[in-house]
PDB file of C-alpha atoms in Angstrom:
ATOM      1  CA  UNK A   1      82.038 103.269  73.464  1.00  0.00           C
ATOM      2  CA  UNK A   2      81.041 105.239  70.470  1.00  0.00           C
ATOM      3  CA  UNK A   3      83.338 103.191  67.980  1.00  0.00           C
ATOM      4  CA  UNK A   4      84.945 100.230  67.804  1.00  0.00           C
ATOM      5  CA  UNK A   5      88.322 100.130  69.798  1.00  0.00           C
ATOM      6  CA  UNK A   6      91.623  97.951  68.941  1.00  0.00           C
ATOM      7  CA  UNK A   7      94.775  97.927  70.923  1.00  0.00           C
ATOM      8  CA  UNK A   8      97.412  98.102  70.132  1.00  0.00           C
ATOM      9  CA  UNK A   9      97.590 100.526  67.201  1.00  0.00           C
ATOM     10  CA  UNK A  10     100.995  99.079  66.818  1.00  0.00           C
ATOM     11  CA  UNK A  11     102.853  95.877  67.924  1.00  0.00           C
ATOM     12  CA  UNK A  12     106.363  95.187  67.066  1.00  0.00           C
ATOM     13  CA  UNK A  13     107.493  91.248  68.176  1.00  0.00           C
ATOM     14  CA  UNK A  14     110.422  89.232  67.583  1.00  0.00           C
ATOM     15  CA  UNK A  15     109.652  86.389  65.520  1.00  0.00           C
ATOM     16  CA  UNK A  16     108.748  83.216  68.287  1.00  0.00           C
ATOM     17  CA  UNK A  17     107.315  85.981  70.596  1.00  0.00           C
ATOM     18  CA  UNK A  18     102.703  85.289  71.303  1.00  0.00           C
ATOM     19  CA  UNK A  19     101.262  88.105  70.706  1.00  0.00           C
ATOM     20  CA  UNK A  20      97.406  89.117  71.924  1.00  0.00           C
ATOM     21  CA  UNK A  21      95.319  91.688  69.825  1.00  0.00           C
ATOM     22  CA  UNK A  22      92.063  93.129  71.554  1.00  0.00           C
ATOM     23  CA  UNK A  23      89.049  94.741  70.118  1.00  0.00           C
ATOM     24  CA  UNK A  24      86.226  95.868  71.733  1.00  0.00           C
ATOM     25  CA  UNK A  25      83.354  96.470  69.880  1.00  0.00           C
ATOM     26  CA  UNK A  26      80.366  98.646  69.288  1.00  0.00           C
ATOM     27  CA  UNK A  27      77.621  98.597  72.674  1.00  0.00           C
ATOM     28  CA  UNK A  28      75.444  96.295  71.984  1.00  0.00           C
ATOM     29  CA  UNK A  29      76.844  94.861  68.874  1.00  0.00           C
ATOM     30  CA  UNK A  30      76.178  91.029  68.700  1.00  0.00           C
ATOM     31  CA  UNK A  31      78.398  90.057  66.073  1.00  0.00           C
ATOM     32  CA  UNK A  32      82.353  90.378  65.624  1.00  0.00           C
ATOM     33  CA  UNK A  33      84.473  89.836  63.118  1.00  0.00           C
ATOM     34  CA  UNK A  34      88.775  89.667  62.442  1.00  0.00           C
ATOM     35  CA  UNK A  35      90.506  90.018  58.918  1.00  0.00           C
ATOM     36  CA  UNK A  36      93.632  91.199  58.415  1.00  0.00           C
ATOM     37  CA  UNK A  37      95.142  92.893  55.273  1.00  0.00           C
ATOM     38  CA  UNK A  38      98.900  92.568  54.370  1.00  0.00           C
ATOM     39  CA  UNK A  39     100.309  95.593  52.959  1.00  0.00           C
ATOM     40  CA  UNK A  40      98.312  96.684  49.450  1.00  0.00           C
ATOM     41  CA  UNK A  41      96.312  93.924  49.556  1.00  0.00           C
ATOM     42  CA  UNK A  42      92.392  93.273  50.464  1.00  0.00           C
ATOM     43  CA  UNK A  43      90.817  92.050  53.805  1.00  0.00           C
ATOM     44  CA  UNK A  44      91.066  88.216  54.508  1.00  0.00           C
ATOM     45  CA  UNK A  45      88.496  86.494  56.434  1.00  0.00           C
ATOM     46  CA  UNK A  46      90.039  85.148  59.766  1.00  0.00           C
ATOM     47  CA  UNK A  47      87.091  84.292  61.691  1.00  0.00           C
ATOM     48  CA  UNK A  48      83.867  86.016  63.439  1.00  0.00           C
ATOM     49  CA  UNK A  49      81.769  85.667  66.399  1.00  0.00           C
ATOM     50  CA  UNK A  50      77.681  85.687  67.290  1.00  0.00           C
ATOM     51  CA  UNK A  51      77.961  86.507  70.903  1.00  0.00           C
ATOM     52  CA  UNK A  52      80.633  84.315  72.206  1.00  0.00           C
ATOM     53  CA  UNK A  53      80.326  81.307  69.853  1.00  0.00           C
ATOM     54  CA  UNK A  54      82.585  81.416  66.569  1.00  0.00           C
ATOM     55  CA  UNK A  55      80.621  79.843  63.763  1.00  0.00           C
ATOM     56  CA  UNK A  56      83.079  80.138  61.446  1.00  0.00           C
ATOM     57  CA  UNK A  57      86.841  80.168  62.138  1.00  0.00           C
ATOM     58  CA  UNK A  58      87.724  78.973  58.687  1.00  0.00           C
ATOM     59  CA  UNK A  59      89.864  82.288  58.103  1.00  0.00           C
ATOM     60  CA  UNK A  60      92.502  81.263  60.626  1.00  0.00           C
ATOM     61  CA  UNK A  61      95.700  80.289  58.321  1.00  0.00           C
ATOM     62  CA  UNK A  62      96.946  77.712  61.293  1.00  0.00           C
ATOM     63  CA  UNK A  63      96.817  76.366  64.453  1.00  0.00           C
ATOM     64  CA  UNK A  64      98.757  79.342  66.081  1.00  0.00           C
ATOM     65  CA  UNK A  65      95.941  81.625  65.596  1.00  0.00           C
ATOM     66  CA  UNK A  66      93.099  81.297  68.373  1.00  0.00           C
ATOM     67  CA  UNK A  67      90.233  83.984  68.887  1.00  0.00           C
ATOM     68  CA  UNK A  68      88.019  84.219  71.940  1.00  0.00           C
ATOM     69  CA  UNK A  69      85.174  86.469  73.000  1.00  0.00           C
ATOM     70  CA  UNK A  70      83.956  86.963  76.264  1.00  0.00           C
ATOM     71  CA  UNK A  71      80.534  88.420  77.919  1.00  0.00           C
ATOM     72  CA  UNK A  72      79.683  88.777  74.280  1.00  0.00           C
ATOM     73  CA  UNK A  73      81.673  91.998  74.252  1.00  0.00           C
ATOM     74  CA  UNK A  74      85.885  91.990  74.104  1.00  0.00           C
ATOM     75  CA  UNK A  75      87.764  89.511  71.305  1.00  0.00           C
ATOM     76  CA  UNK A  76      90.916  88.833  72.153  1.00  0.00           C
ATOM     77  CA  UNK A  77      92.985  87.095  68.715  1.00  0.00           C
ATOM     78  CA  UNK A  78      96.201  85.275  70.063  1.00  0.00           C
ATOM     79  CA  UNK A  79      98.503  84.643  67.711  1.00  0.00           C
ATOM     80  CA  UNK A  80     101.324  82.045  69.054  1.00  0.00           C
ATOM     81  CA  UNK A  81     105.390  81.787  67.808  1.00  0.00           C
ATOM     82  CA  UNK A  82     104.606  84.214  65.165  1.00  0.00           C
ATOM     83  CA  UNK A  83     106.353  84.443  61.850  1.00  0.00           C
ATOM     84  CA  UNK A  84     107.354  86.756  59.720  1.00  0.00           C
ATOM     85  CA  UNK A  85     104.440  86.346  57.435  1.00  0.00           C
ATOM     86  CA  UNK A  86     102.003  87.446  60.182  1.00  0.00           C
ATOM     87  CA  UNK A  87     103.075  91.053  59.568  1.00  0.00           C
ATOM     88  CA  UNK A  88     100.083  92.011  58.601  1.00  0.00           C
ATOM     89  CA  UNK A  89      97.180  94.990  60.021  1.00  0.00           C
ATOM     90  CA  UNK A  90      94.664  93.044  61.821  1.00  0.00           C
ATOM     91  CA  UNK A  91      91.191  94.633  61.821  1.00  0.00           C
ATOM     92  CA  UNK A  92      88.139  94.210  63.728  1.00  0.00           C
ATOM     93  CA  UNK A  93      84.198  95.050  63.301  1.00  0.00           C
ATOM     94  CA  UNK A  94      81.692  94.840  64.743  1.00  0.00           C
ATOM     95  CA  UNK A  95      77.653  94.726  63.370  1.00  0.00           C
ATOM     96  CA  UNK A  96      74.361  94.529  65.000  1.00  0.00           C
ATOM     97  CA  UNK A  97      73.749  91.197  64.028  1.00  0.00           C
ATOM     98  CA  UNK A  98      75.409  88.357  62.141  1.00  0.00           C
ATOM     99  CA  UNK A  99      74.561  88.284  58.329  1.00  0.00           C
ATOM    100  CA  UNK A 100      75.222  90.904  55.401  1.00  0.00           C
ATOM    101  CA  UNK A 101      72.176  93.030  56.183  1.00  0.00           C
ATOM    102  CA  UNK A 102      74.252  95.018  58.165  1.00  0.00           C
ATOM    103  CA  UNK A 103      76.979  97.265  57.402  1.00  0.00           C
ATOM    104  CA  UNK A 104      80.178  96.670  59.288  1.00  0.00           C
ATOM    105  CA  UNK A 105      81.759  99.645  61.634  1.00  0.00           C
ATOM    106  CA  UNK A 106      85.462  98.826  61.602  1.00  0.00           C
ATOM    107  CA  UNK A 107      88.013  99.693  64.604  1.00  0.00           C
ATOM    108  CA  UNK A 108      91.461 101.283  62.774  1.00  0.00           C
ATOM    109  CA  UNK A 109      93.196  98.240  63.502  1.00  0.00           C
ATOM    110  CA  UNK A 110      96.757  96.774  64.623  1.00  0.00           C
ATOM    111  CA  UNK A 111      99.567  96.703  62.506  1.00  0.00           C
ATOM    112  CA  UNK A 112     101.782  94.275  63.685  1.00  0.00           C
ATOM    113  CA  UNK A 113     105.405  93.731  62.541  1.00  0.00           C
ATOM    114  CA  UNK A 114     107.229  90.431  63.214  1.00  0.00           C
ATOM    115  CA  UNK A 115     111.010  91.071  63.047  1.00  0.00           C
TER     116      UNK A 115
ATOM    117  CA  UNK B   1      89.314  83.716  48.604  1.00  0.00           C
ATOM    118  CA  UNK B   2      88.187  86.751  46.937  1.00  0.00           C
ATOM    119  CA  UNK B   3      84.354  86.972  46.160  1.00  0.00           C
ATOM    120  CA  UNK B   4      84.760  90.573  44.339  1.00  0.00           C
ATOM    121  CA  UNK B   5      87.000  91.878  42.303  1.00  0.00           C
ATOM    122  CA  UNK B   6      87.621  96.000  41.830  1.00  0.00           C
ATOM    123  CA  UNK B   7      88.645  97.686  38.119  1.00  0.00           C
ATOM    124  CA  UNK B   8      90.844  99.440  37.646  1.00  0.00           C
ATOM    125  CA  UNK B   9      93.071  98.423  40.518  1.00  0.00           C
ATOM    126  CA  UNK B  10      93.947 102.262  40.779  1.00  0.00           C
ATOM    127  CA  UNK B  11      92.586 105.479  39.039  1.00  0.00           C
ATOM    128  CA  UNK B  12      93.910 109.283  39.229  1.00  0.00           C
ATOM    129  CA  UNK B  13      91.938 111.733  38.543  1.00  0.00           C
ATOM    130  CA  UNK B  14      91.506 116.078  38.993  1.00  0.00           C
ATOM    131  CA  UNK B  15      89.325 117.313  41.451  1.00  0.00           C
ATOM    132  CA  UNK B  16      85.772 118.017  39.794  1.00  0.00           C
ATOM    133  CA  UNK B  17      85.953 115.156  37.447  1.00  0.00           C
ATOM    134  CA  UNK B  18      83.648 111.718  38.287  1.00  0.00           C
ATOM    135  CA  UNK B  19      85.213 108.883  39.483  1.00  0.00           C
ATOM    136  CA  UNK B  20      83.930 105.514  38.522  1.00  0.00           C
ATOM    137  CA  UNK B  21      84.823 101.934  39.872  1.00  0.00           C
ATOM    138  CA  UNK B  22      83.766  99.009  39.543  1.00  0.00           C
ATOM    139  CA  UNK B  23      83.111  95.668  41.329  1.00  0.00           C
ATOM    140  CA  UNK B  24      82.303  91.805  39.702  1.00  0.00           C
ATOM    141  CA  UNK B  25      81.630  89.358  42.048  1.00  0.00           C
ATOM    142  CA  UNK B  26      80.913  85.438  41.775  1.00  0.00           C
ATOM    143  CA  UNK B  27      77.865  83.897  43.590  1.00  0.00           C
ATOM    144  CA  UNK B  28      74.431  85.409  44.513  1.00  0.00           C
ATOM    145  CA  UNK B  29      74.255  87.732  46.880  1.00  0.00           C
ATOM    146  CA  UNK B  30      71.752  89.618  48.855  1.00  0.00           C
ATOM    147  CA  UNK B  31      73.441  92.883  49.109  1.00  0.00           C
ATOM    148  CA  UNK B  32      76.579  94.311  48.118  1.00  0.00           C
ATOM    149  CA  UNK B  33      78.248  97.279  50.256  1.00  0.00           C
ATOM    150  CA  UNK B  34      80.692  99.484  49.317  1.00  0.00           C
ATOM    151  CA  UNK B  35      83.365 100.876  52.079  1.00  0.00           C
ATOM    152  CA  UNK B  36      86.104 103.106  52.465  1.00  0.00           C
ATOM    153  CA  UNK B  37      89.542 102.933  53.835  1.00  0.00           C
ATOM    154  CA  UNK B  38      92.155 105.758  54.194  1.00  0.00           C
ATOM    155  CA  UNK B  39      95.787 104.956  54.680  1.00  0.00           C
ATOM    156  CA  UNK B  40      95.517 101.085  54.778  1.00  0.00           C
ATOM    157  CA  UNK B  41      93.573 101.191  58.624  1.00  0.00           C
ATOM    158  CA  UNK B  42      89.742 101.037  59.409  1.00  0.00           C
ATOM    159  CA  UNK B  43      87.114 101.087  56.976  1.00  0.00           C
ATOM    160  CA  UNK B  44      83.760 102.729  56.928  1.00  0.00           C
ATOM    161  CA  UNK B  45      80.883 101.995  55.431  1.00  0.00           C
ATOM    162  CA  UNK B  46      79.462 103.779  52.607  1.00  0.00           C
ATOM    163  CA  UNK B  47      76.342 102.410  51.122  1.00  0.00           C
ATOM    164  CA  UNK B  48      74.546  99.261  50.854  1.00  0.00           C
ATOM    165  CA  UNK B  49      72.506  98.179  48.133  1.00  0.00           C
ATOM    166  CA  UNK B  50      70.130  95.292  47.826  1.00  0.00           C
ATOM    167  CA  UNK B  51      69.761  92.361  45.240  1.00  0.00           C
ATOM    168  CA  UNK B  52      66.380  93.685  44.267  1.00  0.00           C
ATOM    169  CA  UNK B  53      67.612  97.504  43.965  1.00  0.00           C
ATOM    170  CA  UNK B  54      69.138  98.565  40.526  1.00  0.00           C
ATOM    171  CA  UNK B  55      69.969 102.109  41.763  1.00  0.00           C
ATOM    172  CA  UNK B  56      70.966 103.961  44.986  1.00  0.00           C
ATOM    173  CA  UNK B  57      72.057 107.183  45.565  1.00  0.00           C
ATOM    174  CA  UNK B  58      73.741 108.604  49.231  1.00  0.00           C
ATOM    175  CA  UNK B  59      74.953 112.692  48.724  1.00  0.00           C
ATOM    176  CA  UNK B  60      77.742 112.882  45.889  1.00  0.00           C
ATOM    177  CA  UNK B  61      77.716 108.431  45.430  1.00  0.00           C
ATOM    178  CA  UNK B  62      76.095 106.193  43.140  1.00  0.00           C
ATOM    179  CA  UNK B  63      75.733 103.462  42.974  1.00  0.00           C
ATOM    180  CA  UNK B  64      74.252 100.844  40.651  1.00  0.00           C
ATOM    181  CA  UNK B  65      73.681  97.259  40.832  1.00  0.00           C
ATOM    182  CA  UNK B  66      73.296  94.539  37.731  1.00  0.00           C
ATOM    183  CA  UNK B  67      72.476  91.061  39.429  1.00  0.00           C
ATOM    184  CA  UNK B  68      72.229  89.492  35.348  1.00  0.00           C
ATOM    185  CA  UNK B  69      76.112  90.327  34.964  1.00  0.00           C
ATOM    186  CA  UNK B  70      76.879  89.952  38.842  1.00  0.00           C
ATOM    187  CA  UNK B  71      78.766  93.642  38.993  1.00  0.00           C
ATOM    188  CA  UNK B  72      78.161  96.885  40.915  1.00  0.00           C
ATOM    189  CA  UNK B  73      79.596 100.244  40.032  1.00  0.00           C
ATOM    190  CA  UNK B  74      80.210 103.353  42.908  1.00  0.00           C
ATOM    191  CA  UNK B  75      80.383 106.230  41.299  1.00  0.00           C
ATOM    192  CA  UNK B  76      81.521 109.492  42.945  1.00  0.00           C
ATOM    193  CA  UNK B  77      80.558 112.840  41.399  1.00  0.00           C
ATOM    194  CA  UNK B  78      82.406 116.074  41.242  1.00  0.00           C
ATOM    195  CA  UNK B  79      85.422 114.535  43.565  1.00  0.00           C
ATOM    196  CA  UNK B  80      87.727 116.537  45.789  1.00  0.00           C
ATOM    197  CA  UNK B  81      90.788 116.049  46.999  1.00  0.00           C
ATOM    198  CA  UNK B  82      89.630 114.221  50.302  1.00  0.00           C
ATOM    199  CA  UNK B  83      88.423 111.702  48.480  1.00  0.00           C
ATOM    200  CA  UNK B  84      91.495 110.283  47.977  1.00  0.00           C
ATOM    201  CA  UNK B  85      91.341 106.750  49.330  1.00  0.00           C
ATOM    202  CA  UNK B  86      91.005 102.779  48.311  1.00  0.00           C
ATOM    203  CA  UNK B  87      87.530 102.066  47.856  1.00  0.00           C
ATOM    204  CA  UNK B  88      85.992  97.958  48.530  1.00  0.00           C
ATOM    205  CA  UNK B  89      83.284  96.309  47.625  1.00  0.00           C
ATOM    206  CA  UNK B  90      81.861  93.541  49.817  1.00  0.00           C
ATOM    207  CA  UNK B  91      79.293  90.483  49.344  1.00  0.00           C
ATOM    208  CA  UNK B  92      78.069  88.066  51.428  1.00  0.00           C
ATOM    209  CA  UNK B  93      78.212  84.628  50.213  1.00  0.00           C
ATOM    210  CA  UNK B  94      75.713  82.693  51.849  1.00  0.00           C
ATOM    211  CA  UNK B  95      77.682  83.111  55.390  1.00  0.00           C
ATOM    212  CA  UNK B  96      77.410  85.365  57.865  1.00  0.00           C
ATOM    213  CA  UNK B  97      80.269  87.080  56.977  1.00  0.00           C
ATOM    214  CA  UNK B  98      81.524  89.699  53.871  1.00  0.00           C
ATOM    215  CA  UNK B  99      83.768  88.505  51.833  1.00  0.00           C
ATOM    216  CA  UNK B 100      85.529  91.815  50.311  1.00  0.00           C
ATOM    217  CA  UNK B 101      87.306  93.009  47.151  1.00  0.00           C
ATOM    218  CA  UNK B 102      90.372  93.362  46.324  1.00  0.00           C
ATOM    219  CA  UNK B 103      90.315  97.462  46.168  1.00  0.00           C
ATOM    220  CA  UNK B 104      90.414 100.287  44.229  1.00  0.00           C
ATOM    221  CA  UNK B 105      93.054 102.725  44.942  1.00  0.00           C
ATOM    222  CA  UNK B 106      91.809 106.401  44.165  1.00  0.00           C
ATOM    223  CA  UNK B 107      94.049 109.775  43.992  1.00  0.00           C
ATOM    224  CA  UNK B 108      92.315 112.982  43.717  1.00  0.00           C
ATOM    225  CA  UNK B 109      94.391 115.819  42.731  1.00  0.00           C
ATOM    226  CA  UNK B 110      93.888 119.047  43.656  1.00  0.00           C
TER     227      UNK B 110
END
């Protein structure tokens, strides 16, 4: 696709509910990369992927959050018995390659709300 | 954690003045970027400037880099309205990943 694709836009849960975030990135686009932002704040680091390895998950705040990538394309982040702090927009990018020599083209992320 | 920092945290301003923000950041970088992002969703990229460029320039933005005093400025020149929007910086700190800013929050008024 021409940009960088997240679904849902939205996601509404009950608190204890899994939820699954998808992003598909950029054709050809080797790396991918999760933060989220919670309301007024900055992006946090979750984790990011070179093809379908994740050299660095040290974003992930616990064990409920898991990220895969398959075909070195689609990222699925899982998020399991989520909690009210979780409410947070989750945003995805993509680059050409890992690194900082790149500039990032974002999706327009998920905004999930845990009630 | 946060490797750059924005100031001010938000600035209002008319529509034909300059806006100015800046960035510090911690560790030695590369490159820094600067990005958009309108109503708290995706963000685009702006510019990028390199560790051995002091000055770049991309239509009505500026920006400037000072690698002695680890801080960055974007400047935007004669702003409009649709400029309205929270402006990041980002670094990469010797990971394959950005670390961003905390934001500047920017009103334009018509």
């Amino acid at each position: 696709g021409a940009g960088v694709s997240q679904s849902p836009s939205n996601k509404v849960t009950e608190k204890g509910k899994d939820v699954e975030l998808r992003c598909d990135p950029i054709s050809g686009h080797t790396a991918l990369y999760w933060y989220r932002q919670s309301l007024g704040q900055g992006l946090e680091f979750l984790i990011y992927f070179q093809g379908n390895s994740a050299p660095d998950k040290s974003g992930l705040p616990s064990d409920r959050f898991s990220a895969e990538r398959t075909g070195g394309s689609v990222s699925t982040l899982t998020i399991q018995r989520t909690q009210q702090e979780d409410s947070a927009v989750y945003l995805c990018a993509s680059s050409l390659e890992s690194g900082y020599d790149y500039g990032y083209t974002f999706g327009s992320g998920t905004r999930l709300t845990v009630v | 954690s946060q490797q750059g920092e924005e100031d001010p945290q938000a600035l209002s301003i008319q529509e034909g003045e300059n806006a100015t923000m800046n960035c510090s950041y911690k560790t030695s970088i590369n490159n820094l970027q600067w990005y958009r992002q309108n109503s708290g969703r995706g963000l685009v990229h702006l510019i990028l400037i390199r560790s051995n460029e002091r000055e770049k320039h991309s239509g009505r933005l500026r920006v400037t880099l000072d690698t002695s005093k680890k801080s960055s400025s974007l400047l935007i020149t004669a702003s409009r309205a649709a400029d309205t929007a929270s402006y990041f910086c980002a670094t990469g700190d010797n990971t394959d990943k950005l670390i961003f800013g905390t934001g500047t929050r920017l009103q334009v008024f018509p």
